[in-house]
């Protein structure tokens, strides 16, 4: 089982990456990015109001967003690229399109989405020493990414059991979409599967499911093949450290 630390508002960006690089049980780090009005990709902290924050970032220039703990993706990757110790990175690409697409804004939205991906690829290409994966909840963004045929793995963040409609290298399953048949199917197809465990309730559920009294040898084997993404990797490590 791989443990992937997800960035939240519990640590500053610097402390998050220092923590991830120095803790041996953390296998990889994941963080969310958004695209500002002046075409900069920034790392931000999601919380319960994640959609309004994303919309605010999309609608403003970087220097106007002083009330948010934002850092440029380009700066962070450049710093990590020059460090001797490195770990895998998972970038969650937040949508940049308006919530409602229509004939009026469709062309503009498509152009902005292409600019977003082009800027992402430019930044990643400058940091070849890093192992980077990119995923998104947006099918449109994934389609553009796949069309670019990049040198990094592409993933899809699933909010529903609809993986048949999109083919990527890995899947991030939100805890409430966790389904044993889906996971078995994806693993059989050679796909990487990551469970995003974002609350105490789902942390307890995942633990009981894979290691509790009602678990099975098959489920315990599946656990060795998947990744667990969490805002609290230390807790995940302590729960599953005997695995």
CSV table of C-alpha atoms in Angstrom, one decimal:
chain,number,residue,atom,x,y,z
A,1,UNK,CA,0.0,0.0,0.0
A,2,UNK,CA,1.3,3.4,-0.9
A,3,UNK,CA,0.6,6.4,1.3
A,4,UNK,CA,0.0,9.7,-0.6
A,5,UNK,CA,-0.1,12.9,1.5
A,6,UNK,CA,-2.7,15.3,0.3
A,7,UNK,CA,-2.1,19.0,0.9
A,8,UNK,CA,-4.7,20.8,3.0
A,9,UNK,CA,-4.8,23.9,5.1
A,10,UNK,CA,-3.2,22.2,8.1
A,11,UNK,CA,0.3,23.0,6.9
A,12,UNK,CA,1.8,25.8,4.8
A,13,UNK,CA,3.1,24.8,1.4
A,14,UNK,CA,6.7,24.8,2.6
A,15,UNK,CA,5.9,22.7,5.7
A,16,UNK,CA,3.8,20.3,3.7
A,17,UNK,CA,6.6,19.5,1.2
A,18,UNK,CA,9.3,19.3,4.0
A,19,UNK,CA,7.1,16.9,5.9
A,20,UNK,CA,6.5,14.8,2.8
A,21,UNK,CA,10.1,14.6,1.9
A,22,UNK,CA,11.4,13.8,5.4
A,23,UNK,CA,8.8,11.1,6.4
A,24,UNK,CA,9.9,7.8,5.0
A,25,UNK,CA,6.4,6.3,5.2
A,26,UNK,CA,5.0,9.0,2.8
A,27,UNK,CA,5.5,7.6,-0.7
A,28,UNK,CA,4.1,10.6,-2.7
A,29,UNK,CA,2.5,14.0,-2.3
A,30,UNK,CA,-0.6,15.4,-3.9
A,31,UNK,CA,-1.9,18.9,-4.2
A,32,UNK,CA,-4.5,21.0,-6.0
A,33,UNK,CA,-3.8,23.7,-8.6
A,34,UNK,CA,-5.9,26.3,-10.3
A,35,UNK,CA,-5.4,28.7,-13.1
A,36,UNK,CA,-5.5,32.5,-12.4
A,37,UNK,CA,-6.9,35.1,-14.7
A,38,UNK,CA,-3.4,36.2,-15.7
A,39,UNK,CA,-2.5,32.7,-16.7
A,40,UNK,CA,-0.5,31.5,-13.7
A,41,UNK,CA,-0.9,28.0,-12.2
A,42,UNK,CA,-1.0,28.2,-8.4
A,43,UNK,CA,-1.1,25.7,-5.6
A,44,UNK,CA,-4.0,26.3,-3.2
A,45,UNK,CA,-5.6,24.8,-0.1
A,46,UNK,CA,-9.0,23.3,-0.6
A,47,UNK,CA,-11.6,23.4,2.1
A,48,UNK,CA,-15.4,23.1,2.5
A,49,UNK,CA,-15.7,26.1,0.2
A,50,UNK,CA,-13.4,24.7,-2.5
A,51,UNK,CA,-15.6,25.7,-5.5
A,52,UNK,CA,-15.9,29.4,-4.5
A,53,UNK,CA,-12.1,29.5,-3.9
A,54,UNK,CA,-11.4,28.0,-7.3
A,55,UNK,CA,-13.8,30.4,-9.0
A,56,UNK,CA,-12.1,33.3,-7.1
A,57,UNK,CA,-8.7,32.2,-8.3
A,58,UNK,CA,-9.9,31.8,-11.9
A,59,UNK,CA,-11.4,35.2,-11.9
A,60,UNK,CA,-8.5,37.2,-10.5
A,61,UNK,CA,-4.9,38.0,-11.2
A,62,UNK,CA,-2.3,36.4,-9.0
A,63,UNK,CA,-1.3,39.6,-7.2
A,64,UNK,CA,-4.9,40.3,-6.3
A,65,UNK,CA,-5.3,37.1,-4.3
A,66,UNK,CA,-3.5,38.3,-1.2
A,67,UNK,CA,-6.0,36.7,1.2
A,68,UNK,CA,-5.2,33.2,0.1
A,69,UNK,CA,-2.0,31.1,0.8
A,70,UNK,CA,-1.2,30.7,-2.9
A,71,UNK,CA,2.2,29.8,-4.3
A,72,UNK,CA,3.2,29.4,-8.0
A,73,UNK,CA,3.4,25.8,-9.2
A,74,UNK,CA,6.5,26.8,-11.2
A,75,UNK,CA,8.4,28.0,-8.1
A,76,UNK,CA,7.6,24.9,-6.1
A,77,UNK,CA,8.5,22.4,-8.8
A,78,UNK,CA,11.7,24.3,-9.5
A,79,UNK,CA,12.7,24.1,-5.9
A,80,UNK,CA,11.8,20.4,-5.6
A,81,UNK,CA,13.6,19.7,-8.9
A,82,UNK,CA,16.9,20.9,-7.4
A,83,UNK,CA,16.7,18.9,-4.2
A,84,UNK,CA,18.6,15.6,-3.9
A,85,UNK,CA,15.7,13.8,-2.3
A,86,UNK,CA,12.6,13.4,-4.4
A,87,UNK,CA,9.2,11.7,-4.2
A,88,UNK,CA,6.4,11.2,-6.7
A,89,UNK,CA,4.0,14.1,-7.1
A,90,UNK,CA,0.3,14.0,-8.0
A,91,UNK,CA,-1.2,17.2,-9.3
A,92,UNK,CA,-5.0,17.7,-9.1
A,93,UNK,CA,-5.9,20.0,-12.0
A,94,UNK,CA,-8.9,22.1,-11.0
A,95,UNK,CA,-11.3,23.0,-13.8
A,96,UNK,CA,-11.0,26.5,-15.2
A,97,UNK,CA,-14.2,26.6,-17.2
A,98,UNK,CA,-17.4,28.4,-16.1
A,99,UNK,CA,-19.9,26.0,-14.4
A,100,UNK,CA,-22.3,26.4,-17.3
A,101,UNK,CA,-21.1,26.1,-20.9
A,102,UNK,CA,-23.2,27.5,-23.7
A,103,UNK,CA,-22.7,28.7,-27.3
A,104,UNK,CA,-21.5,32.1,-26.1
A,105,UNK,CA,-18.7,31.0,-23.8
A,106,UNK,CA,-17.8,27.6,-25.3
A,107,UNK,CA,-15.0,28.8,-27.7
A,108,UNK,CA,-13.5,31.0,-25.0
A,109,UNK,CA,-13.6,28.2,-22.4
A,110,UNK,CA,-11.9,25.7,-24.8
A,111,UNK,CA,-9.2,28.3,-25.6
A,112,UNK,CA,-8.6,28.9,-21.9
A,113,UNK,CA,-8.5,25.2,-21.2
A,114,UNK,CA,-5.8,24.6,-23.9
A,115,UNK,CA,-3.8,27.5,-22.5
A,116,UNK,CA,-4.0,26.0,-19.0
A,117,UNK,CA,-2.7,22.6,-20.2
A,118,UNK,CA,0.0,24.2,-22.4
A,119,UNK,CA,1.3,26.2,-19.4
A,120,UNK,CA,1.2,23.1,-17.2
A,121,UNK,CA,3.2,21.2,-19.8
A,122,UNK,CA,5.7,24.0,-20.1
A,123,UNK,CA,6.3,24.0,-16.4
A,124,UNK,CA,6.6,20.2,-16.1
A,125,UNK,CA,9.0,20.0,-19.0
A,126,UNK,CA,11.4,22.3,-17.2
A,127,UNK,CA,11.5,19.9,-14.2
A,128,UNK,CA,12.5,16.6,-15.8
A,129,UNK,CA,14.0,15.3,-12.6
A,130,UNK,CA,10.6,14.9,-11.0
A,131,UNK,CA,8.1,12.1,-11.4
A,132,UNK,CA,4.8,13.8,-11.9
A,133,UNK,CA,1.3,12.5,-12.3
A,134,UNK,CA,-1.7,14.8,-13.3
A,135,UNK,CA,-5.4,14.1,-12.6
A,136,UNK,CA,-8.6,16.0,-12.7
A,137,UNK,CA,-12.3,15.7,-12.0
A,138,UNK,CA,-12.9,17.4,-15.3
A,139,UNK,CA,-13.4,15.1,-18.3
A,140,UNK,CA,-12.7,18.0,-20.7
A,141,UNK,CA,-9.3,18.7,-19.1
A,142,UNK,CA,-8.4,15.0,-19.2
A,143,UNK,CA,-9.4,14.9,-22.9
A,144,UNK,CA,-7.1,17.9,-23.7
A,145,UNK,CA,-4.3,16.3,-21.6
A,146,UNK,CA,-4.6,13.0,-23.5
A,147,UNK,CA,-4.6,14.8,-26.8
A,148,UNK,CA,-1.3,16.4,-25.9
A,149,UNK,CA,0.3,13.0,-25.3
A,150,UNK,CA,2.5,14.2,-22.4
A,151,UNK,CA,5.4,12.3,-20.8
A,152,UNK,CA,3.6,12.0,-17.4
A,153,UNK,CA,0.8,9.7,-16.3
A,154,UNK,CA,-2.8,11.0,-16.5
A,155,UNK,CA,-5.5,10.2,-14.0
A,156,UNK,CA,-9.2,10.7,-13.5
A,157,UNK,CA,-10.8,11.7,-10.1
A,158,UNK,CA,-14.0,9.7,-10.0
A,159,UNK,CA,-17.1,11.0,-8.3
A,160,UNK,CA,-19.3,8.3,-9.8
A,161,UNK,CA,-18.9,4.8,-11.1
A,162,UNK,CA,-18.5,5.7,-14.7
A,163,UNK,CA,-14.9,4.8,-15.5
A,164,UNK,CA,-15.9,3.0,-18.7
A,165,UNK,CA,-16.2,6.4,-20.5
A,166,UNK,CA,-12.6,7.5,-20.0
A,167,UNK,CA,-9.3,5.6,-20.2
A,168,UNK,CA,-6.4,6.9,-18.2
A,169,UNK,CA,-3.3,5.5,-16.4
A,170,UNK,CA,-4.7,5.8,-12.9
A,171,UNK,CA,-7.9,6.6,-11.0
A,172,UNK,CA,-8.5,8.5,-7.8
A,173,UNK,CA,-11.7,7.2,-6.1
A,174,UNK,CA,-13.3,9.5,-3.6
A,175,UNK,CA,-14.1,7.5,-0.5
A,176,UNK,CA,-17.9,7.5,-1.1
A,177,UNK,CA,-17.3,6.0,-4.6
A,178,UNK,CA,-15.3,3.1,-3.2
A,179,UNK,CA,-16.5,-0.1,-4.8
A,180,UNK,CA,-14.7,-3.5,-4.6
A,181,UNK,CA,-15.9,-4.6,-8.1
A,182,UNK,CA,-14.7,-1.4,-9.7
A,183,UNK,CA,-11.3,-1.6,-7.9
A,184,UNK,CA,-10.9,-5.3,-8.9
A,185,UNK,CA,-11.7,-4.4,-12.5
A,186,UNK,CA,-9.3,-1.5,-12.7
A,187,UNK,CA,-6.5,-3.5,-11.1
A,188,UNK,CA,-7.1,-6.3,-13.6
A,189,UNK,CA,-6.7,-3.8,-16.4
A,190,UNK,CA,-3.3,-2.8,-15.0
A,191,UNK,CA,-4.5,0.6,-13.7
A,192,UNK,CA,-3.2,2.3,-10.6
A,193,UNK,CA,-6.0,2.8,-8.0
A,194,UNK,CA,-5.9,5.5,-5.3
A,195,UNK,CA,-8.5,5.9,-2.6
A,196,UNK,CA,-8.9,9.5,-1.4
A,197,UNK,CA,-9.8,9.2,2.3
A,198,UNK,CA,-10.8,12.7,3.4
A,199,UNK,CA,-12.6,12.3,6.7
A,200,UNK,CA,-12.4,10.4,10.0
A,201,UNK,CA,-15.5,8.4,9.0
A,202,UNK,CA,-14.1,7.1,5.8
A,203,UNK,CA,-10.7,6.5,7.4
A,204,UNK,CA,-12.4,4.2,9.9
A,205,UNK,CA,-14.5,2.6,7.2
A,206,UNK,CA,-11.5,1.8,5.0
A,207,UNK,CA,-9.6,0.4,7.9
A,208,UNK,CA,-12.5,-1.9,8.9
A,209,UNK,CA,-13.1,-2.9,5.3
A,210,UNK,CA,-9.5,-4.0,4.6
A,211,UNK,CA,-8.3,-5.1,8.0
A,212,UNK,CA,-11.3,-5.4,10.3
A,213,UNK,CA,-12.9,-8.6,11.5
A,214,UNK,CA,-15.1,-8.9,8.4
A,215,UNK,CA,-12.2,-8.4,5.9
A,216,UNK,CA,-11.2,-11.2,3.6
A,217,UNK,CA,-7.8,-12.5,2.3
A,218,UNK,CA,-8.7,-11.0,-1.1
A,219,UNK,CA,-9.4,-7.6,0.4
A,220,UNK,CA,-6.1,-7.7,2.3
A,221,UNK,CA,-4.3,-8.5,-0.9
A,222,UNK,CA,-6.1,-5.6,-2.7
A,223,UNK,CA,-4.8,-3.3,0.0
A,224,UNK,CA,-1.2,-4.1,-0.9
A,225,UNK,CA,-1.9,-3.0,-4.5
A,226,UNK,CA,-3.6,0.4,-4.0
A,227,UNK,CA,-2.7,3.8,-2.7
A,228,UNK,CA,-4.3,5.7,0.1
A,229,UNK,CA,-4.4,9.5,-0.3
A,230,UNK,CA,-5.1,11.4,2.9
A,231,UNK,CA,-4.8,14.8,4.5
A,232,UNK,CA,-3.5,12.9,7.6
A,233,UNK,CA,-0.9,10.5,6.3
A,234,UNK,CA,0.5,9.9,9.8
A,235,UNK,CA,-2.8,8.5,10.9
A,236,UNK,CA,-3.0,6.2,7.9
A,237,UNK,CA,0.5,5.0,8.6
A,238,UNK,CA,-0.3,4.2,12.2
A,239,UNK,CA,-3.5,2.4,11.3
A,240,UNK,CA,-1.9,0.2,8.6
A,241,UNK,CA,1.7,0.0,9.6
A,242,UNK,CA,1.4,-3.7,10.3
A,243,UNK,CA,0.4,-4.3,6.7
